[in-house]
Each structure stands twice: as structure tokens, then as C-alpha cells.
Amino acid sequence: MDEPGAHQSPAWWRTHPGARDALLGAAVAALILVMTLVGRPGETEGRPLAWPDALAAGAAFTLVLVRRRWPLPVLAVSALLAAGAVAAGGQPPAFLVVTAVAAYTVAAHTNRPTAWLSGGGAAVVVYGAAVAWTGEGWLGPPLGVAAWIGMATAIGDAARIRRAYVSAVEERARRAERTREEEARRRVAEERVRIARDLHDVVAHHIAVINVHAGLAEHSVHTRPDQAAASVAHVRQAARTVLDELTTILALLRQNGDADAPTEPVRGLAQLGELLDSVAAAGLRVEHQQVGPARPLPAAIDQAAYRIVQEALTNAHKHGTGDAAGLRVEYRPDDLVIDVDNPTGSGHQRSDPTGHGLIGMRERAVAVGGSLAAGPAGAGRFHVRAVLPSTARPGGTP
């Protein structure tokens, strides 16, 4: 069984660089003292410690401890100390370790030109001192001293590049996640608007029918029971229809990502006859004219056309004057044109108290790549014209 906290130690080690530097500095200081006591095997004899040795160990510890805060000054000082140790006949390998650590730090935390210029300068200083005061030749051990500093610089440069690469990958992942979240929020917002349009279109028309026939039934229940019964039957039929369509919409909301499931309630111009019968039953006579042979349309365009006709006729019934409206559906080679007009008297018609009807129709038209215009047409009439593409267009709903 793992000891408690065993899995937390690597994270603690990474998040406490000061502790790492203190341990590394202590190790370098101990190395200086040990090499002074025992000497280098086959090269020097050990000797008792003196105060210069303790001073050198303290200097090495301090340099390693502050190397992250002042990397370039630490590299310069450590290179000079290593050169001085060589000139004084001290322990150059110990300060060579400090110089290599400082060169690594500079390369890992600065840019490449700074890293190689400073690392190369430190290597030249130590190498020159070794050649000048040891007399071992240009290609002897002094070259190895310079190689150690160069290798530390290369390792630090590689660490910096890897850290930058990992940081870039993580940033791209964060941006991709933000993009996915924004796309999900956008899709949710679009779906809410679509559902709101469907609910408005379904409920507004049938509630208008229910309202008209409920009023007729109330006024004729005692004088004309047969007409009251017929009105109640229309109310029941309209209520059943709106419940069926609401059930369809709610079923869509319960779908769990089934790609083969329908994404819209199945209503299109093929059901236009049923819609006109429903409107006629509510008391609005529609003069329907079709220009050109009917042809299949993309599902989104077909449904948008149906809902626009439904909303326009509902508005004509609720806000127009008279009991008649005109509907013209024209199948052009590239477009489907829908015209609805009705008398309004002297006032101006609007779709509903909130204006959502016209807004919803216009949004439906734009969503499939079409357009819609609505407003007074003169002679006391209100006119709605929708121009929809007969094929799906880029930017519209597929």
C-alpha cells in the first residue's frame, strides 16, 4: 500500500522550485567540501578544511539558490569563480558544476541568442583560464571543461523549447475547448429560438380558432344549440391538433442525439389544405391561388413556408377586418414566393401585441436564405410577401 502523500510528492517538488534550488545548492556546497577533504582520485591529495573552503562552499550554495532570479549575473560570477579557482590551484570541478547549472538556467529561461552568447562566453572564460594556468594544452582537459558548459547550455535550450511547445499545445487545447463551449452555447441559443418559433406558430393559430369558436358557442348556446355544438366540436378539434403538435415538439426535445430522428415537426405545404380547412372553420375564408406546378422542397424550406403561411393567416384572422384573405403561392424556377393579404380598415395591422409574429416569420425566412416583407399595401390592406429559395443555399438551414 502506498504511503499517504506519496502521489503528492512529485507535484510538491514541481511547485516548490526554491526547495529544489536549496537542495541542489547544498549538494554543490557539499561536493566542494568533500573534494577538498578527499581530493580528486589520481590527481590531488585531500587536506583539512580551511575558511576559504567554507567561503567557496557558501558562495556556491548562494549562487545556485538565486540562479532563477538573476540567471545572467549568476552565470558571470560562477564563470569568474571557476576561472579564479583554476588560477589559484583550487577545485575547479566544483565551480564548474555551478557554472554548468547557471548556463542551463540561462538557456532554459531566456531566448536562444542570449543563451548561446552567455554560455559561450562563460565557456571561453573557463577554457582560457584552464589553458593559461594548467599548461595542459588546448586540446586536453580544458576542452572538456568548455564542452560541459556547452552541453548544459544545449540541454537548457532543449528544455525551453519543449516547455514552449507544451505551453502552445495546452493553449491550443484551451482555445479549442472555449470554441467548443461557445459553439455549444450558440447551438443552444439557436435551438431555443427555433423552439420558441414553433411554439408560437403552433399555439397562436389554434388558440385563435379556439377563441373564435368559444365565443360563438357562448352566444348561440341558447338560441342555436346546433351551431353551439358545431363550435364546441371545432374547439375540441383545434385543442387536439395543438396538443398533437406540442407532443411532437416535446418528443424532439427528449431525443438523445439520434442522428436518424427527425429534427423538425413534419409540417409542410403538403398539409396546406388542412391548414386552410382549419382557418375556414375558424371563420376566415381564404382565396387560394397556386401559380406553377407544386414540387418537392427541402424539408427546412418546406416547413418555413408552411409556418409563414400559418402565422400570416392567423394574423389576418386576429387583426384584420372582414372574413376573407388572399393567399398566393408561386413556384418559380429558383424561388418560392408567398403572398398573403387581407383588409385592415383604417388602422395598421400588426402581428401580435409583442410583435413576435412578424419577427418569427422574418427569422424563418432568413434562416433558409430567403427574405420577408410585411406592411400596409394601400387601399386599407395589409400584405405579407416571403421569397424563399426552392433549393438550400449556403448560409441557410440545410
C-alpha positions as a printed NumPy array, in Angstrom:
array([[  0.   ,   0.   ,   0.   ],
       [  1.269,   3.447,  -0.868],
       [  2.104,   5.732,   1.972],
       [ -0.138,   8.766,   2.42 ],
       [  1.068,  11.678,   0.339],
       [  3.243,   9.508,  -1.91 ],
       [  1.393,  10.647,  -5.005],
       [  1.54 ,  14.292,  -3.949],
       [  5.329,  14.489,  -3.709],
       [  6.056,  14.976,  -7.453],
       [  3.543,  17.817,  -7.621],
       [  5.022,  19.373,  -4.49 ],
       [  8.501,  19.058,  -5.999],
       [  7.4  ,  20.847,  -9.174],
       [  5.592,  23.638,  -7.372],
       [  8.437,  24.463,  -4.959],
       [ 11.446,  25.482,  -7.101],
       [ 13.04 ,  27.234,  -4.139],
       [ 13.284,  23.939,  -2.261],
       [ 14.856,  22.27 ,  -5.296],
       [ 17.409,  25.047,  -5.617],
       [ 18.253,  24.839,  -1.916],
       [ 18.823,  21.083,  -2.157],
       [ 20.909,  21.46 ,  -5.31 ],
       [ 22.936,  24.275,  -3.753],
       [ 23.551,  22.185,  -0.644],
       [ 24.706,  19.282,  -2.835],
       [ 27.171,  21.504,  -4.724],
       [ 28.494,  23.005,  -1.483],
       [ 28.926,  19.523,  -0.028],
       [ 30.762,  18.463,  -3.193],
       [ 33.262,  21.309,  -2.749],
       [ 33.914,  20.368,   0.869],
       [ 34.198,  16.637,   0.141],
       [ 36.6  ,  17.16 ,  -2.765],
       [ 38.713,  19.36 ,  -0.51 ],
       [ 38.861,  16.678,   2.188],
       [ 39.482,  13.622,  -0.004],
       [ 40.882,  15.216,  -3.141],
       [ 40.334,  14.084,  -6.69 ],
       [ 41.276,  10.418,  -7.215],
       [ 44.584,  10.152,  -9.014],
       [ 45.039,  13.912,  -9.26 ],
       [ 45.177,  15.707,  -5.887],
       [ 45.55 ,  14.784,  -2.246],
       [ 42.987,  15.718,   0.37 ],
       [ 43.653,  18.345,   3.033],
       [ 41.921,  19.757,   6.089],
       [ 39.194,  22.315,   5.551],
       [ 40.017,  25.998,   5.935],
       [ 37.931,  29.124,   5.971],
       [ 38.406,  29.768,   2.205],
       [ 36.845,  26.355,   1.582],
       [ 33.803,  27.217,   3.688],
       [ 33.597,  30.571,   1.892],
       [ 33.703,  28.833,  -1.5  ],
       [ 31.007,  26.358,  -0.431],
       [ 28.803,  29.194,   0.825],
       [ 29.299,  31.116,  -2.421],
       [ 28.35 ,  28.062,  -4.488],
       [ 25.221,  27.467,  -2.38 ],
       [ 24.167,  31.109,  -2.713],
       [ 24.714,  31.201,  -6.467],
       [ 22.625,  28.08 ,  -7.049],
       [ 19.905,  29.387,  -4.728],
       [ 19.456,  32.701,  -6.585],
       [ 20.11 ,  31.458, -10.135],
       [ 16.437,  31.736, -11.194],
       [ 16.125,  35.349, -10.077],
       [ 19.384,  36.583, -11.643],
       [ 20.463,  33.952, -14.195],
       [ 22.914,  36.082, -16.208],
       [ 24.741,  37.63 , -13.217],
       [ 24.975,  34.192, -11.574],
       [ 26.473,  32.716, -14.756],
       [ 29.024,  35.523, -14.994],
       [ 30.052,  35.265, -11.326],
       [ 30.261,  31.456, -11.385],
       [ 32.415,  31.517, -14.538],
       [ 34.781,  34.026, -12.92 ],
       [ 34.942,  31.928,  -9.73 ],
       [ 35.709,  28.802, -11.767],
       [ 38.472,  30.659, -13.615],
       [ 39.797,  32.002, -10.305],
       [ 39.773,  28.514,  -8.786],
       [ 41.831,  27.258, -11.714],
       [ 44.304,  30.136, -11.366],
       [ 44.589,  29.614,  -7.59 ],
       [ 45.047,  25.871,  -7.915],
       [ 41.768,  25.184,  -6.108],
       [ 38.941,  22.851,  -7.03 ],
       [ 37.71 ,  23.962, -10.475],
       [ 35.357,  20.966, -10.987],
       [ 33.161,  22.142,  -8.1  ],
       [ 32.691,  25.642,  -9.515],
       [ 32.416,  24.107, -12.975],
       [ 29.223,  22.425, -11.711],
       [ 27.883,  25.82 , -10.588],
       [ 28.755,  27.328, -13.981],
       [ 27.046,  24.472, -15.83 ],
       [ 23.906,  24.822, -13.689],
       [ 23.875,  28.574, -14.313],
       [ 24.34 ,  28.048, -18.076],
       [ 21.398,  25.617, -18.079],
       [ 19.236,  28.135, -16.202],
       [ 20.049,  30.957, -18.615],
       [ 19.264,  28.764, -21.633],
       [ 16.022,  27.483, -20.097],
       [ 14.651,  30.911, -19.147],
       [ 15.869,  33.292, -21.853],
       [ 15.955,  33.297, -25.645],
       [ 18.324,  31.293, -27.814],
       [ 20.741,  34.105, -28.796],
       [ 21.157,  35.186, -25.17 ],
       [ 21.639,  31.583, -24.057],
       [ 24.375,  30.739, -26.548],
       [ 26.182,  34.073, -26.295],
       [ 26.314,  33.951, -22.5  ],
       [ 27.022,  30.21 , -22.373],
       [ 29.751,  30.561, -24.995],
       [ 31.282,  33.481, -23.123],
       [ 31.379,  31.508, -19.866],
       [ 32.955,  28.534, -21.651],
       [ 35.635,  30.77 , -23.195],
       [ 36.484,  32.339, -19.821],
       [ 36.849,  28.99 , -18.038],
       [ 38.597,  27.368, -21.003],
       [ 41.072,  30.249, -21.326],
       [ 41.885,  30.128, -17.607],
       [ 42.429,  26.381, -17.746],
       [ 44.752,  26.668, -20.743],
       [ 46.658,  29.607, -19.266],
       [ 47.237,  28.249, -15.735],
       [ 47.276,  24.467, -16.042],
       [ 49.61 ,  24.124, -19.009],
       [ 47.698,  21.072, -20.239],
       [ 47.339,  22.274, -23.83 ],
       [ 44.492,  23.485, -25.96 ],
       [ 43.032,  20.043, -26.697],
       [ 43.448,  18.473, -23.289],
       [ 41.15 ,  18.604, -20.258],
       [ 40.411,  22.345, -20.744],
       [ 38.43 ,  21.456, -23.874],
       [ 36.336,  19.057, -21.806],
       [ 35.583,  21.888, -19.351],
       [ 34.195,  24.028, -22.19 ],
       [ 32.247,  21.04 , -23.519],
       [ 30.483,  20.591, -20.175],
       [ 29.275,  24.197, -20.213],
       [ 28.19 ,  23.889, -23.859],
       [ 26.29 ,  20.692, -23.115],
       [ 24.483,  22.343, -20.185],
       [ 23.51 ,  25.226, -22.468],
       [ 22.173,  22.815, -25.102],
       [ 20.128,  20.89 , -22.535],
       [ 18.657,  24.118, -21.167],
       [ 17.784,  25.291, -24.682],
       [ 16.05 ,  21.982, -25.399],
       [ 14.116,  22.239, -22.133],
       [ 12.975,  25.756, -23.047],
       [ 11.822,  24.614, -26.491],
       [  9.94 ,  21.669, -25.026],
       [  8.298,  23.869, -22.394],
       [  7.236,  26.355, -25.087],
       [  5.842,  23.515, -27.214],
       [  3.861,  22.051, -24.315],
       [  2.568,  25.512, -23.425],
       [  1.482,  26.096, -27.034],
       [ -0.288,  22.726, -27.168],
       [ -2.082,  23.442, -23.895],
       [ -3.101,  26.9  , -25.13 ],
       [ -4.46 ,  25.42 , -28.351],
       [ -6.382,  22.872, -26.301],
       [ -7.82 ,  25.638, -24.111],
       [ -8.81 ,  27.656, -27.179],
       [-10.387,  24.599, -28.776],
       [-12.323,  23.928, -25.581],
       [-13.511,  27.539, -25.458],
       [-14.519,  27.299, -29.116],
       [-16.453,  24.103, -28.437],
       [-18.198,  25.7  , -25.473],
       [-19.062,  28.811, -27.498],
       [-20.362,  26.653, -30.346],
       [-22.453,  24.642, -27.896],
       [-23.893,  27.841, -26.393],
       [-24.637,  29.171, -29.88 ],
       [-26.418,  25.972, -30.86 ],
       [-28.425,  26.023, -27.644],
       [-29.457,  29.624, -28.299],
       [-30.451,  28.804, -31.884],
       [-32.422,  25.797, -30.693],
       [-34.241,  27.924, -28.126],
       [-35.208,  30.424, -30.821],
       [-36.393,  27.633, -33.103],
       [-38.464,  26.047, -30.345],
       [-39.934,  29.442, -29.446],
       [-40.939,  29.977, -33.083],
       [-42.524,  26.532, -33.285],
       [-44.429,  27.02 , -30.05 ],
       [-45.643,  30.445, -31.162],
       [-46.727,  29.209, -34.588],
       [-48.477,  26.121, -33.238],
       [-50.201,  27.762, -30.287],
       [-51.151,  31.137, -31.803],
       [-53.141,  29.748, -34.709],
       [-55.079,  27.123, -32.821],
       [-55.736,  29.318, -29.805],
       [-57.189,  31.909, -32.185],
       [-59.501,  29.222, -33.591],
       [-60.464,  28.117, -30.093],
       [-61.144,  31.714, -29.052],
       [-63.427,  32.401, -32.029],
       [-65.471,  29.238, -31.685],
       [-65.699,  29.524, -27.908],
       [-67.21 ,  32.989, -28.39 ],
       [-69.663,  31.671, -30.986],
       [-70.685,  28.831, -28.719],
       [-71.235,  31.201, -25.808],
       [-73.548,  33.45 , -27.835],
       [-75.508,  30.682, -29.555],
       [-75.791,  28.049, -26.844],
       [-79.394,  29.047, -26.003],
       [-80.636,  30.353, -29.359],
       [-78.925,  27.952, -31.783],
       [-77.792,  24.82 , -29.959],
       [-76.743,  23.132, -33.216],
       [-74.34 ,  25.973, -34.063],
       [-73.021,  25.947, -30.478],
       [-72.399,  22.211, -30.741],
       [-70.529,  22.703, -34.022],
       [-68.405,  25.442, -32.451],
       [-67.576,  23.219, -29.485],
       [-66.572,  20.48 , -31.93 ],
       [-64.215,  22.928, -33.655],
       [-62.787,  23.891, -30.26 ],
       [-62.187,  20.247, -29.441],
       [-60.549,  19.604, -32.823],
       [-58.284,  22.66 , -32.517],
       [-57.304,  21.672, -28.981],
       [-56.498,  18.135, -30.145],
       [-54.393,  19.467, -33.012],
       [-52.383,  21.836, -30.844],
       [-51.801,  19.069, -28.3  ],
       [-50.576,  16.745, -31.054],
       [-48.123,  19.331, -32.365],
       [-46.92 ,  20.195, -28.868],
       [-46.382,  16.485, -28.255],
       [-44.277,  16.33 , -31.424],
       [-42.138,  19.272, -30.291],
       [-41.678,  17.8  , -26.808],
       [-40.694,  14.469, -28.351],
       [-37.974,  16.283, -30.282],
       [-36.683,  17.806, -27.053],
       [-36.404,  14.342, -25.499],
       [-34.269,  12.922, -28.318],
       [-30.79 ,  11.859, -27.197],
       [-28.687,  12.758, -30.214],
       [-30.212,  10.208, -32.613],
       [-28.931,  11.34 , -35.998],
       [-31.725,   9.486, -37.825],
       [-34.515,  11.031, -35.764],
       [-36.472,  13.93 , -37.279],
       [-35.278,  17.357, -36.259],
       [-38.458,  19.321, -37.111],
       [-42.197,  18.703, -36.729],
       [-43.421,  17.242, -40.02 ],
       [-45.437,  20.142, -41.457],
       [-45.065,  21.458, -44.975],
       [-47.015,  22.755, -47.942],
       [-48.41 ,  19.261, -48.459],
       [-50.548,  19.975, -45.379],
       [-51.648,  23.372, -46.711],
       [-55.158,  22.055, -47.437],
       [-55.6  ,  21.007, -43.803],
       [-54.437,  24.433, -42.673],
       [-56.897,  26.211, -44.978],
       [-59.732,  23.985, -43.736],
       [-58.81 ,  24.856, -40.155],
       [-58.734,  28.565, -40.951],
       [-62.072,  28.332, -42.767],
       [-63.581,  26.567, -39.789],
       [-62.447,  29.495, -37.652],
       [-64.396,  31.879, -39.886],
       [-61.747,  33.158, -42.303],
       [-62.344,  32.489, -45.985],
       [-59.075,  32.203, -47.882],
       [-58.881,  32.753, -51.625],
       [-56.02 ,  30.43 , -52.502],
       [-54.153,  30.674, -55.797],
       [-51.239,  28.484, -56.823],
       [-49.007,  29.52 , -59.719],
       [-46.859,  26.821, -61.269],
       [-46.835,  23.112, -60.504],
       [-46.01 ,  22.134, -56.935],
       [-42.701,  20.358, -56.493],
       [-40.788,  18.852, -53.565],
       [-38.825,  21.323, -51.463],
       [-36.025,  20.817, -48.928],
       [-37.54 ,  19.982, -45.544],
       [-36.414,  23.198, -43.829],
       [-37.741,  25.408, -46.651],
       [-40.989,  23.44 , -46.867],
       [-41.632,  23.816, -43.157],
       [-40.649,  27.508, -43.158],
       [-43.156,  28.139, -45.96 ],
       [-45.92 ,  26.33 , -44.076],
       [-45.252,  28.192, -40.819],
       [-45.108,  31.563, -42.58 ],
       [-48.486,  30.916, -44.236],
       [-49.917,  29.722, -40.916],
       [-48.732,  32.79 , -39.   ],
       [-49.766,  35.24 , -41.74 ],
       [-53.3  ,  33.795, -41.914],
       [-53.543,  33.764, -38.115],
       [-52.612,  37.45 , -38.054],
       [-55.137,  38.179, -40.806],
       [-57.836,  36.482, -38.755],
       [-56.916,  38.099, -35.435],
       [-56.067,  41.618, -36.54 ],
       [-57.695,  42.098, -39.943],
       [-61.206,  43.255, -40.734],
       [-63.638,  41.219, -42.753],
       [-63.807,  37.482, -43.159],
       [-61.602,  36.963, -46.212],
       [-57.893,  36.879, -47.011],
       [-55.873,  36.155, -50.114],
       [-53.099,  33.563, -50.406],
       [-50.908,  33.217, -53.47 ],
       [-48.178,  30.579, -53.712],
       [-45.945,  30.844, -56.778],
       [-43.405,  28.19 , -57.709],
       [-40.655,  29.925, -59.671],
       [-37.612,  28.154, -61.168],
       [-35.351,  29.244, -58.3  ],
       [-37.705,  30.641, -55.679],
       [-40.945,  30.09 , -53.858],
       [-42.978,  33.287, -53.443],
       [-45.752,  33.512, -50.865],
       [-48.164,  36.462, -50.787],
       [-50.818,  36.918, -48.093],
       [-53.043,  39.998, -47.954],
       [-56.146,  40.945, -46.032],
       [-58.259,  44.051, -45.331],
       [-57.324,  46.085, -42.27 ],
       [-59.693,  49.032, -42.423],
       [-58.238,  52.388, -41.476],
       [-55.786,  51.097, -38.862],
       [-52.463,  49.379, -39.337],
       [-52.258,  45.685, -38.66 ],
       [-49.527,  44.194, -36.544],
       [-48.862,  40.551, -35.891],
       [-49.434,  40.44 , -32.136],
       [-49.058,  42.692, -29.058],
       [-45.396,  41.778, -28.715],
       [-44.531,  41.797, -32.411],
       [-43.179,  38.247, -32.175],
       [-45.281,  37.038, -35.114],
       [-43.633,  39.18 , -37.785],
       [-40.234,  38.697, -36.165],
       [-40.697,  34.925, -36.165],
       [-41.77 ,  34.865, -39.827],
       [-38.821,  37.016, -40.845],
       [-36.391,  34.841, -38.867],
       [-37.753,  31.711, -40.528],
       [-37.297,  33.229, -43.981],
       [-33.765,  34.449, -43.287],
       [-32.79 ,  31.117, -41.709],
       [-33.318,  29.31 , -45.028],
       [-31.7  ,  32.024, -47.153],
       [-34.856,  33.962, -48.037],
       [-36.479,  37.259, -47.136],
       [-39.795,  38.557, -45.857],
       [-41.505,  41.939, -46.052],
       [-44.736,  42.921, -44.319],
       [-46.681,  46.15 , -44.054],
       [-49.625,  48.221, -45.295],
       [-50.237,  47.838, -49.022],
       [-52.641,  50.733, -49.582],
       [-56.414,  50.676, -50.01 ],
       [-56.769,  49.523, -46.423],
       [-54.957,  46.215, -46.894],
       [-52.022,  44.514, -45.182],
       [-49.597,  42.498, -47.293],
       [-47.005,  39.86 , -46.382],
       [-44.546,  38.619, -49.012],
       [-41.976,  35.895, -48.418],
       [-39.408,  34.901, -51.028],
       [-37.761,  31.579, -50.218],
       [-35.186,  29.643, -52.24 ],
       [-36.505,  26.465, -53.799],
       [-33.177,  24.765, -53.006],
       [-30.967,  25.017, -49.931],
       [-28.478,  27.876, -50.157],
       [-25.155,  28.404, -48.33 ],
       [-25.778,  30.158, -45.045],
       [-29.29 ,  28.825, -44.762],
       [-30.539,  25.915, -42.758],
       [-29.703,  22.662, -44.53 ]])
